[in-house]
Short mmCIF file of C-alpha atoms (C1' of nucleotides) in Angstrom, two decimals:
data_model
loop_
_atom_site.label_atom_id
_atom_site.label_comp_id
_atom_site.label_asym_id
_atom_site.label_seq_id
_atom_site.Cartn_x
_atom_site.Cartn_y
_atom_site.Cartn_z
CA UNK A 1 15.30 10.56 -14.65
CA UNK A 2 15.39 7.57 -12.26
CA UNK A 3 13.91 4.50 -14.06
CA UNK A 4 16.65 1.91 -14.43
CA UNK A 5 19.92 3.72 -13.85
CA UNK A 6 21.79 1.23 -15.96
CA UNK A 7 22.15 -2.23 -14.74
CA UNK A 8 22.14 -3.25 -11.14
CA UNK A 9 19.20 -2.25 -8.94
CA UNK A 10 17.70 -5.47 -10.20
CA UNK A 11 16.61 -7.68 -7.38
CA UNK A 12 13.83 -10.12 -6.64
CA UNK A 13 12.62 -8.09 -3.67
CA UNK A 14 9.18 -7.58 -5.18
CA UNK A 15 8.80 -11.28 -5.73
CA UNK A 16 9.29 -11.88 -2.02
CA UNK A 17 6.78 -9.15 -1.32
CA UNK A 18 4.45 -10.74 -3.84
CA UNK A 19 4.47 -14.07 -2.07
CA UNK A 20 3.59 -12.32 1.16
CA UNK A 21 0.48 -10.83 -0.43
CA UNK A 22 -1.08 -14.29 -0.15
CA UNK A 23 -0.49 -14.33 3.60
CA UNK A 24 2.22 -14.24 6.27
CA UNK A 25 5.16 -16.58 6.00
CA UNK A 26 8.81 -16.83 7.05
CA UNK A 27 12.18 -16.56 5.33
CA UNK A 28 12.92 -20.21 4.87
CA UNK A 29 9.56 -20.92 3.32
CA UNK A 30 9.63 -17.86 1.09
CA UNK A 31 13.00 -18.88 -0.25
CA UNK A 32 11.76 -22.41 -0.91
CA UNK A 33 8.72 -21.19 -2.78
CA UNK A 34 10.80 -18.70 -4.69
CA UNK A 35 13.23 -21.35 -5.91
CA UNK A 36 10.43 -23.72 -6.88
CA UNK A 37 8.37 -21.14 -8.75
CA UNK A 38 10.94 -18.75 -10.18
CA UNK A 39 14.24 -20.53 -9.68
CA UNK A 40 15.04 -20.47 -13.39
CA UNK A 41 14.05 -16.87 -13.70
CA UNK A 42 16.20 -15.44 -10.89
CA UNK A 43 18.95 -16.98 -8.89
CA UNK A 44 18.49 -16.27 -5.21
CA UNK A 45 20.60 -17.80 -2.47
CA UNK A 46 19.14 -18.35 0.95
CA UNK A 47 21.34 -15.78 2.63
CA UNK A 48 20.51 -13.20 0.01
CA UNK A 49 16.79 -13.85 0.54
CA UNK A 50 17.23 -13.15 4.25
CA UNK A 51 19.21 -10.01 3.47
CA UNK A 52 16.46 -8.67 1.24
CA UNK A 53 13.76 -9.49 3.79
CA UNK A 54 15.75 -7.63 6.43
CA UNK A 55 15.87 -4.61 4.17
CA UNK A 56 12.14 -4.78 3.47
CA UNK A 57 11.58 -4.88 7.21
CA UNK A 58 13.82 -1.85 7.82
CA UNK A 59 11.90 0.02 5.15
CA UNK A 60 8.58 -0.84 6.73
CA UNK A 61 7.28 -2.97 3.86
CA UNK A 62 7.00 -6.01 6.09
CA UNK A 63 6.78 -6.58 9.83
CA UNK A 64 8.34 -9.44 11.77
CA UNK A 65 7.30 -11.33 14.86
CA UNK A 66 9.31 -14.13 16.48
CA UNK A 67 7.43 -17.41 16.81
CA UNK A 68 9.03 -20.03 19.08
CA UNK A 69 8.67 -23.67 18.09
CA UNK A 70 8.85 -26.71 20.34
CA UNK A 71 11.55 -28.57 18.56
CA UNK A 72 12.78 -26.64 15.54
CA UNK A 73 14.47 -23.24 15.59
CA UNK A 74 12.28 -20.17 16.07
CA UNK A 75 10.73 -18.51 13.03
CA UNK A 76 10.24 -14.91 12.10
CA UNK A 77 6.62 -14.59 11.10
CA UNK A 78 6.70 -12.02 8.28
CA UNK A 79 3.66 -10.03 7.34
CA UNK A 80 3.30 -7.47 4.58
CA UNK A 81 2.31 -3.98 5.76
CA UNK A 82 -0.11 -1.56 4.13
CA UNK A 83 2.90 0.31 2.79
CA UNK A 84 4.44 -2.87 1.42
CA UNK A 85 1.19 -3.76 -0.26
CA UNK A 86 1.00 -0.32 -1.83
CA UNK A 87 4.59 -0.48 -3.04
CA UNK A 88 4.05 -3.96 -4.45
CA UNK A 89 0.98 -3.12 -6.52
CA UNK A 90 2.57 0.07 -7.71
CA UNK A 91 5.53 -1.94 -8.99
CA UNK A 92 3.19 -4.54 -10.46
CA UNK A 93 1.49 -1.96 -12.61
CA UNK A 94 4.20 0.57 -13.29
CA UNK A 95 7.59 -1.09 -12.87
CA UNK A 96 8.19 -1.47 -16.58
CA UNK A 97 11.64 -2.79 -17.43
CA UNK A 98 13.84 -1.53 -20.21
CA UNK A 99 16.80 -3.83 -20.80
CA UNK A 100 16.90 -7.38 -22.17
CA UNK A 101 17.92 -8.74 -18.80
CA UNK A 102 15.40 -6.80 -16.76
CA UNK A 103 12.63 -7.88 -19.10
CA UNK A 104 13.48 -11.52 -18.65
CA UNK A 105 13.69 -11.12 -14.91
CA UNK A 106 11.27 -8.42 -13.91
CA UNK A 107 8.66 -8.61 -16.60
CA UNK A 108 8.29 -12.36 -16.18
CA UNK A 109 7.98 -11.83 -12.45
CA UNK A 110 5.37 -9.13 -12.91
CA UNK A 111 3.49 -11.40 -15.27
CA UNK A 112 3.62 -14.20 -12.69
CA UNK A 113 2.19 -12.07 -9.90
CA UNK A 114 -0.32 -10.36 -12.14
CA UNK A 115 -1.68 -13.80 -13.05
CA UNK A 116 -1.75 -14.65 -9.36
CA UNK A 117 -3.14 -11.49 -7.80
CA UNK A 118 -4.61 -9.35 -10.61
CA UNK A 119 -5.35 -11.58 -13.62
CA UNK A 120 -7.63 -8.96 -15.13
CA UNK A 121 -4.60 -6.68 -15.59
CA UNK A 122 -2.64 -9.14 -17.69
CA UNK A 123 -3.37 -7.48 -20.99
CA UNK A 124 -2.60 -4.04 -19.61
CA UNK A 125 0.86 -4.85 -18.28
CA UNK A 126 1.61 -6.79 -21.43
CA UNK A 127 0.74 -3.84 -23.67
CA UNK A 128 2.75 -1.43 -21.54
CA UNK A 129 5.81 -3.66 -21.68
CA UNK A 130 5.43 -4.11 -25.40
CA UNK A 131 5.30 -0.37 -25.95
CA UNK A 132 8.45 0.06 -23.88
CA UNK A 133 10.24 -2.49 -26.04
CA UNK A 134 9.22 -0.67 -29.19
CA UNK A 135 10.52 2.63 -27.89
CA UNK A 136 13.74 0.94 -26.76
CA UNK A 137 14.23 -0.30 -30.29
CA UNK A 138 13.75 3.17 -31.70
CA UNK A 139 16.18 4.62 -29.19
CA UNK A 140 18.84 2.05 -30.04
CA UNK A 141 18.34 2.55 -33.75
CA UNK A 142 18.86 6.27 -33.44
CA UNK A 143 21.89 5.77 -31.19
CA UNK A 144 23.44 3.45 -33.75
CA UNK A 145 22.67 5.79 -36.59
CA UNK A 146 24.53 8.63 -34.91
CA UNK A 147 27.52 6.57 -33.83
CA UNK A 148 30.66 7.13 -35.91
CA UNK A 149 31.42 4.04 -37.95
CA UNK A 150 34.99 3.67 -36.70
CA UNK A 151 33.72 2.93 -33.19
CA UNK A 152 33.70 -0.76 -34.04
CA UNK A 153 33.19 -2.17 -30.58
CA UNK A 154 30.59 0.30 -29.43
CA UNK A 155 28.83 -0.49 -32.67
CA UNK A 156 28.92 -4.23 -32.16
CA UNK A 157 27.58 -3.84 -28.65
CA UNK A 158 24.66 -1.61 -29.62
CA UNK A 159 23.98 -3.85 -32.56
CA UNK A 160 23.64 -6.88 -30.36
CA UNK A 161 21.43 -5.00 -27.94
CA UNK A 162 19.17 -3.96 -30.79
CA UNK A 163 18.92 -7.48 -32.13
CA UNK A 164 18.17 -8.75 -28.64
CA UNK A 165 15.34 -6.28 -28.27
CA UNK A 166 13.87 -7.44 -31.54
CA UNK A 167 14.17 -11.02 -30.42
CA UNK A 168 12.32 -10.14 -27.26
CA UNK A 169 9.60 -8.58 -29.35
CA UNK A 170 9.00 -11.93 -31.00
CA UNK A 171 9.19 -13.75 -27.71
CA UNK A 172 6.50 -11.42 -26.40
CA UNK A 173 4.24 -12.66 -29.18
CA UNK A 174 4.63 -16.19 -27.82
CA UNK A 175 3.58 -14.92 -24.43
CA UNK A 176 0.56 -13.23 -25.95
CA UNK A 177 -0.52 -16.54 -27.38
CA UNK A 178 0.09 -18.50 -24.18
CA UNK A 179 -1.86 -16.09 -22.02
CA UNK A 180 -4.60 -15.45 -24.56
CA UNK A 181 -3.97 -11.75 -24.70
CA UNK A 182 -5.92 -10.08 -27.44
CA UNK A 183 -4.01 -8.13 -30.05
CA UNK A 184 -3.92 -4.35 -29.66
CA UNK A 185 -7.21 -3.41 -28.13
CA UNK A 186 -6.51 -0.12 -26.46
CA UNK B 1 34.13 -23.23 -8.67
CA UNK B 2 35.36 -19.84 -9.85
CA UNK B 3 34.31 -19.10 -13.47
CA UNK B 4 31.12 -17.06 -13.52
CA UNK B 5 29.10 -17.89 -10.43
CA UNK B 6 25.89 -16.66 -11.90
CA UNK B 7 25.57 -13.05 -12.64
CA UNK B 8 27.43 -10.30 -10.92
CA UNK B 9 31.25 -10.53 -10.68
CA UNK B 10 31.13 -8.79 -14.02
CA UNK B 11 33.29 -5.73 -14.04
CA UNK B 12 35.44 -3.81 -16.46
CA UNK B 13 38.52 -4.25 -14.30
CA UNK B 14 40.43 -6.08 -17.01
CA UNK B 15 39.72 -3.31 -19.46
CA UNK B 16 41.43 -0.85 -17.14
CA UNK B 17 44.31 -3.26 -16.80
CA UNK B 18 44.34 -3.63 -20.57
CA UNK B 19 44.77 0.09 -21.13
CA UNK B 20 47.69 0.06 -18.74
CA UNK B 21 49.47 -2.58 -20.82
CA UNK B 22 50.23 0.18 -23.34
CA UNK B 23 51.99 2.22 -20.65
CA UNK B 24 51.46 4.01 -17.33
CA UNK B 25 48.56 6.37 -16.94
CA UNK B 26 46.28 7.80 -14.26
CA UNK B 27 42.66 7.34 -13.20
CA UNK B 28 41.15 10.33 -14.89
CA UNK B 29 42.72 9.52 -18.22
CA UNK B 30 41.91 5.83 -18.02
CA UNK B 31 38.30 6.64 -17.39
CA UNK B 32 38.22 9.06 -20.32
CA UNK B 33 39.73 6.51 -22.66
CA UNK B 34 37.41 3.84 -21.39
CA UNK B 35 34.30 5.90 -22.06
CA UNK B 36 35.50 6.89 -25.52
CA UNK B 37 36.47 3.39 -26.61
CA UNK B 38 34.05 1.13 -24.77
CA UNK B 39 31.42 3.50 -23.42
CA UNK B 40 28.60 1.72 -25.22
CA UNK B 41 29.86 -1.66 -24.17
CA UNK B 42 30.11 -1.04 -20.43
CA UNK B 43 28.85 1.79 -18.32
CA UNK B 44 31.53 2.96 -15.92
CA UNK B 45 31.23 6.03 -13.73
CA UNK B 46 34.30 7.94 -12.71
CA UNK B 47 34.03 7.03 -9.06
CA UNK B 48 33.58 3.37 -9.91
CA UNK B 49 36.69 3.51 -12.08
CA UNK B 50 38.68 4.86 -9.16
CA UNK B 51 37.24 2.18 -6.89
CA UNK B 52 38.32 -0.58 -9.24
CA UNK B 53 41.78 0.91 -9.63
CA UNK B 54 42.11 1.04 -5.87
CA UNK B 55 41.25 -2.64 -5.69
CA UNK B 56 43.73 -3.53 -8.40
CA UNK B 57 46.36 -1.66 -6.43
CA UNK B 58 45.52 -3.50 -3.21
CA UNK B 59 45.80 -6.77 -5.07
CA UNK B 60 49.16 -5.85 -6.46
CA UNK B 61 48.10 -5.76 -10.11
CA UNK B 62 49.09 -2.12 -10.44
CA UNK B 63 51.38 0.19 -8.51
CA UNK B 64 50.78 3.87 -7.83
CA UNK B 65 53.08 6.82 -7.46
CA UNK B 66 51.96 10.35 -6.66
CA UNK B 67 53.03 12.94 -9.21
CA UNK B 68 52.66 16.57 -8.15
CA UNK B 69 51.71 19.08 -10.80
CA UNK B 70 52.39 22.81 -10.78
CA UNK B 71 48.86 23.99 -11.24
CA UNK B 72 46.44 21.09 -11.43
CA UNK B 73 45.74 18.52 -8.72
CA UNK B 74 48.29 15.77 -8.20
CA UNK B 75 48.03 12.59 -10.19
CA UNK B 76 48.52 8.99 -9.27
CA UNK B 77 50.81 7.55 -11.87
CA UNK B 78 49.54 3.98 -12.28
CA UNK B 79 51.73 1.26 -13.67
CA UNK B 80 50.84 -2.35 -14.30
CA UNK B 81 52.95 -4.86 -12.36
CA UNK B 82 54.31 -8.18 -13.60
CA UNK B 83 51.52 -9.88 -11.69
CA UNK B 84 48.91 -7.62 -13.25
CA UNK B 85 50.30 -8.31 -16.68
CA UNK B 86 50.15 -12.04 -16.03
CA UNK B 87 46.56 -11.83 -14.77
CA UNK B 88 45.54 -9.72 -17.73
CA UNK B 89 46.89 -12.04 -20.41
CA UNK B 90 45.50 -15.04 -18.61
CA UNK B 91 42.07 -13.45 -18.69
CA UNK B 92 42.55 -12.41 -22.30
CA UNK B 93 43.08 -16.00 -23.36
CA UNK B 94 41.01 -17.95 -20.88
CA UNK B 95 38.30 -15.70 -19.46
CA UNK B 96 35.57 -17.15 -21.63
CA UNK B 97 32.11 -15.84 -20.78
CA UNK B 98 28.98 -17.90 -20.62
CA UNK B 99 25.88 -15.72 -20.40
CA UNK B 100 24.35 -13.40 -22.98
CA UNK B 101 25.29 -10.36 -20.96
CA UNK B 102 28.82 -11.43 -20.18
CA UNK B 103 29.42 -12.22 -23.83
CA UNK B 104 28.35 -8.77 -24.91
CA UNK B 105 30.48 -7.18 -22.22
CA UNK B 106 33.46 -9.41 -21.66
CA UNK B 107 33.88 -11.09 -24.99
CA UNK B 108 33.73 -7.79 -26.84
CA UNK B 109 36.28 -6.41 -24.42
CA UNK B 110 38.55 -9.39 -24.90
CA UNK B 111 38.24 -9.02 -28.63
CA UNK B 112 39.12 -5.35 -28.35
CA UNK B 113 42.29 -5.99 -26.38
CA UNK B 114 43.24 -9.02 -28.41
CA UNK B 115 43.16 -6.86 -31.51
CA UNK B 116 45.23 -4.28 -29.67
CA UNK B 117 47.82 -6.43 -27.91
CA UNK B 118 47.72 -9.91 -29.47
CA UNK B 119 46.09 -9.68 -32.93
CA UNK B 120 47.49 -13.09 -33.87
CA UNK B 121 45.25 -14.66 -31.21
CA UNK B 122 42.02 -13.29 -32.62
CA UNK B 123 40.94 -16.49 -34.26
CA UNK B 124 41.79 -18.55 -31.20
CA UNK B 125 39.69 -16.55 -28.73
CA UNK B 126 36.89 -16.37 -31.26
CA UNK B 127 36.80 -20.13 -31.66
CA UNK B 128 36.94 -20.73 -27.92
CA UNK B 129 34.05 -18.34 -27.33
CA UNK B 130 32.06 -19.92 -30.12
CA UNK B 131 32.52 -23.37 -28.65
CA UNK B 132 31.34 -22.10 -25.27
CA UNK B 133 28.20 -20.71 -26.87
CA UNK B 134 27.48 -24.04 -28.52
CA UNK B 135 27.84 -25.93 -25.26
CA UNK B 136 25.66 -23.33 -23.51
CA UNK B 137 22.98 -23.99 -26.07
CA UNK B 138 23.16 -27.71 -25.47
CA UNK B 139 22.99 -27.22 -21.73
CA UNK B 140 19.95 -24.98 -22.00
CA UNK B 141 18.23 -27.39 -24.36
CA UNK B 142 18.70 -30.26 -21.98
CA UNK B 143 17.55 -28.15 -19.03
CA UNK B 144 14.40 -27.21 -20.91
CA UNK B 145 13.77 -30.76 -21.94
CA UNK B 146 13.82 -31.96 -18.36
CA UNK B 147 11.73 -29.13 -16.96
CA UNK B 148 8.14 -30.07 -16.12
CA UNK B 149 5.76 -28.35 -18.54
CA UNK B 150 3.62 -26.79 -15.83
CA UNK B 151 6.55 -24.61 -14.75
CA UNK B 152 5.37 -21.93 -17.15
CA UNK B 153 7.56 -19.09 -15.99
CA UNK B 154 10.75 -21.06 -15.57
CA UNK B 155 10.06 -22.35 -19.05
CA UNK B 156 9.59 -18.92 -20.56
CA UNK B 157 12.79 -17.73 -18.96
CA UNK B 158 14.93 -20.63 -20.17
CA UNK B 159 13.31 -20.36 -23.55
CA UNK B 160 14.31 -16.75 -23.91
CA UNK B 161 17.83 -17.51 -22.74
CA UNK B 162 18.12 -20.25 -25.34
CA UNK B 163 16.88 -18.00 -28.11
CA UNK B 164 19.28 -15.31 -27.00
CA UNK B 165 22.18 -17.73 -27.19
CA UNK B 166 21.18 -18.68 -30.70
CA UNK B 167 20.95 -15.03 -31.63
CA UNK B 168 24.44 -14.51 -30.29
CA UNK B 169 25.64 -17.38 -32.42
CA UNK B 170 24.51 -15.50 -35.51
CA UNK B 171 25.96 -12.27 -34.25
CA UNK B 172 29.28 -14.09 -33.85
CA UNK B 173 29.18 -14.86 -37.56
CA UNK B 174 29.04 -11.13 -38.27
CA UNK B 175 32.10 -10.69 -36.11
CA UNK B 176 33.89 -13.43 -37.99
CA UNK B 177 33.30 -11.57 -41.21
CA UNK B 178 34.34 -8.19 -39.83
CA UNK B 179 37.60 -9.49 -38.40
CA UNK B 180 38.36 -11.82 -41.30
CA UNK B 181 38.45 -14.89 -39.14
CA UNK B 182 38.67 -18.05 -41.19
CA UNK B 183 35.97 -20.65 -40.70
CA UNK B 184 36.81 -23.61 -38.48
CA UNK B 185 40.50 -24.26 -38.89
CA UNK B 186 41.42 -26.06 -35.74
"C1'" DC C 1 33.35 39.32 -15.64
"C1'" DA C 2 30.53 35.41 -14.78
"C1'" DT C 3 30.02 30.78 -15.79
"C1'" DA C 4 30.73 26.56 -17.81
"C1'" DT C 5 33.89 22.95 -18.66
"C1'" DA C 6 38.18 20.29 -17.97
"C1'" DT C 7 41.48 18.26 -14.77
"C1'" DA C 8 42.03 14.96 -10.86
"C1'" DC C 9 40.50 12.52 -7.14
"C1'" DT C 10 37.80 11.38 -2.49
"C1'" DC C 11 34.09 9.91 0.47
"C1'" DA C 12 29.89 8.05 2.43
"C1'" DC C 13 26.38 5.20 1.48
"C1'" DT C 14 23.19 1.45 -0.30
"C1'" DG C 15 22.84 -2.85 -2.09
"C1'" DA C 16 24.22 -7.56 -4.58
"C1'" DG C 17 26.02 -11.78 -3.62
"C1'" DT C 18 28.72 -15.62 -1.57
"C1'" DG C 19 30.11 -19.05 1.66
"C1'" DA C 20 30.38 -20.72 5.87
"C1'" DG C 21 28.53 -21.47 10.35
"C1'" DT C 22 24.88 -22.77 14.14
"C1'" DA C 23 21.70 -25.95 15.96
"C1'" DT C 24 18.26 -29.48 15.94
"C1'" DA C 25 15.07 -33.12 13.89
"C1'" DT C 26 13.89 -36.74 11.00
"C1'" DA C 27 14.49 -39.91 7.27
"C1'" DT C 28 17.50 -43.37 4.81
"C1'" DA C 29 21.16 -46.50 4.16
"C1'" DC C 30 24.27 -49.97 5.59
"C1'" DG D 1 21.18 -49.67 15.60
"C1'" DT D 2 24.02 -46.20 14.42
"C1'" DA D 3 26.13 -43.27 10.98
"C1'" DT D 4 24.89 -39.97 7.60
"C1'" DA D 5 22.35 -37.21 4.79
"C1'" DT D 6 18.66 -34.04 4.38
"C1'" DA D 7 15.24 -30.71 6.10
"C1'" DT D 8 14.19 -26.79 9.10
"C1'" DA D 9 15.46 -21.95 10.25
"C1'" DC D 10 18.39 -18.27 10.44
"C1'" DT D 11 23.04 -15.43 11.20
"C1'" DC D 12 27.44 -13.40 10.16
"C1'" DA D 13 31.50 -11.57 7.95
"C1'" DC D 14 33.14 -10.38 3.85
"C1'" DT D 15 33.93 -8.54 -1.04
"C1'" DC D 16 32.37 -6.04 -4.84
"C1'" DA D 17 28.99 -2.96 -7.71
"C1'" DG D 18 27.32 1.46 -8.17
"C1'" DT D 19 25.71 6.19 -7.21
"C1'" DG D 20 25.90 10.98 -6.10
"C1'" DA D 21 27.91 14.52 -4.19
"C1'" DG D 22 31.92 17.04 -2.81
"C1'" DT D 23 36.80 19.33 -3.22
"C1'" DA D 24 39.85 22.32 -5.57
"C1'" DT D 25 41.88 24.64 -9.35
"C1'" DA D 26 42.55 26.12 -14.35
"C1'" DT D 27 41.13 27.55 -18.64
"C1'" DA D 28 37.90 28.55 -22.22
"C1'" DT D 29 33.53 30.92 -23.76
"C1'" DG D 30 29.76 34.25 -23.89
#
DNA sequence: CATATATACTCACTGAGTGAGTATATATAC
DNA sequence: GTATATATACTCACTCAGTGAGTATATATG
């Protein structure tokens, strides 16, 4: 199994990693850039950004080096490691999201960094995400079909999830247009 | 402050409290009932259920009493306190959710327990939720309007959120029909 | 007779997320 | 010219979400 357990495990850690692909930086700056570029996609407080960076460092995805400054407080110069780079590009190509929320958050983020670092892959990640949405819809439809009618509230919930997935399907078409992705090549 | 910060702080704790309104019970049973009744609304693991119950106890919303059994492991007989009851009904009437996700989770849960414990309030909580959705839509529209066009990804995200809210508005109409809620009285 | 399932709960761990605090520099407002 | 707000840069303590595995016994099923 693995994949998305359920909800949770959804965090902008790969976005932070993605900014570091372009070159070393430090926490304050990464948070600033994050808010400016993706602030309406994710919400990320400053302290949470630092917490995530600390975790990435413990995992060995980034390395830190203290840089003293004359007047302002010292910085941690953060640099992505080979492992971090590997993990990032793996996520960029394979981290396909399954729920409405994770599509809005993660897929948009993957699209952002694909445009930035691997524009030639845009169509590929788009198609993969689209396929996932289609199979999600089928799964939900079959779940609903087999759910006893008297389970009113479970029904209403699954129903909304299904409708949301279909909405996202249409929204994906808008994206296709905006990014000039050709229709169904492979 | 308070309300819904952003995401997170979303938990089925009031549902557990809601089951206890009907009478004392214990963790295992509450979890079973939860999964059967609302298992496709929320996901709640057994251990997480126990964790939430422990918190409710620490807060004084429920009280626990160990009941030995002849053959099977001892139970904790859980009983809602006056404070818990107060908190629950306050949430039932006023805990109006604002995001797509929290509407699917919390509003459906509030509807479930309103039907169960306060059926005469159904229309009231429906109308309040509907109003919240309308004001959410307005807020998102104004946010989008003031967002610089070049912020492609922030735009796409807000756009999807807006469309989702509108979808939920339609889904609410289905609910109105199913629960025979009259159209716009007050 | 072995094994799966039901009853009932505990524990250790990772991670999300907030809010406040620390300390200094520069820009702006009165 | 001095008070105040804002920018730079990061830390800490805390609460809550969520998983996965473990403990221990009873009964049902093949």
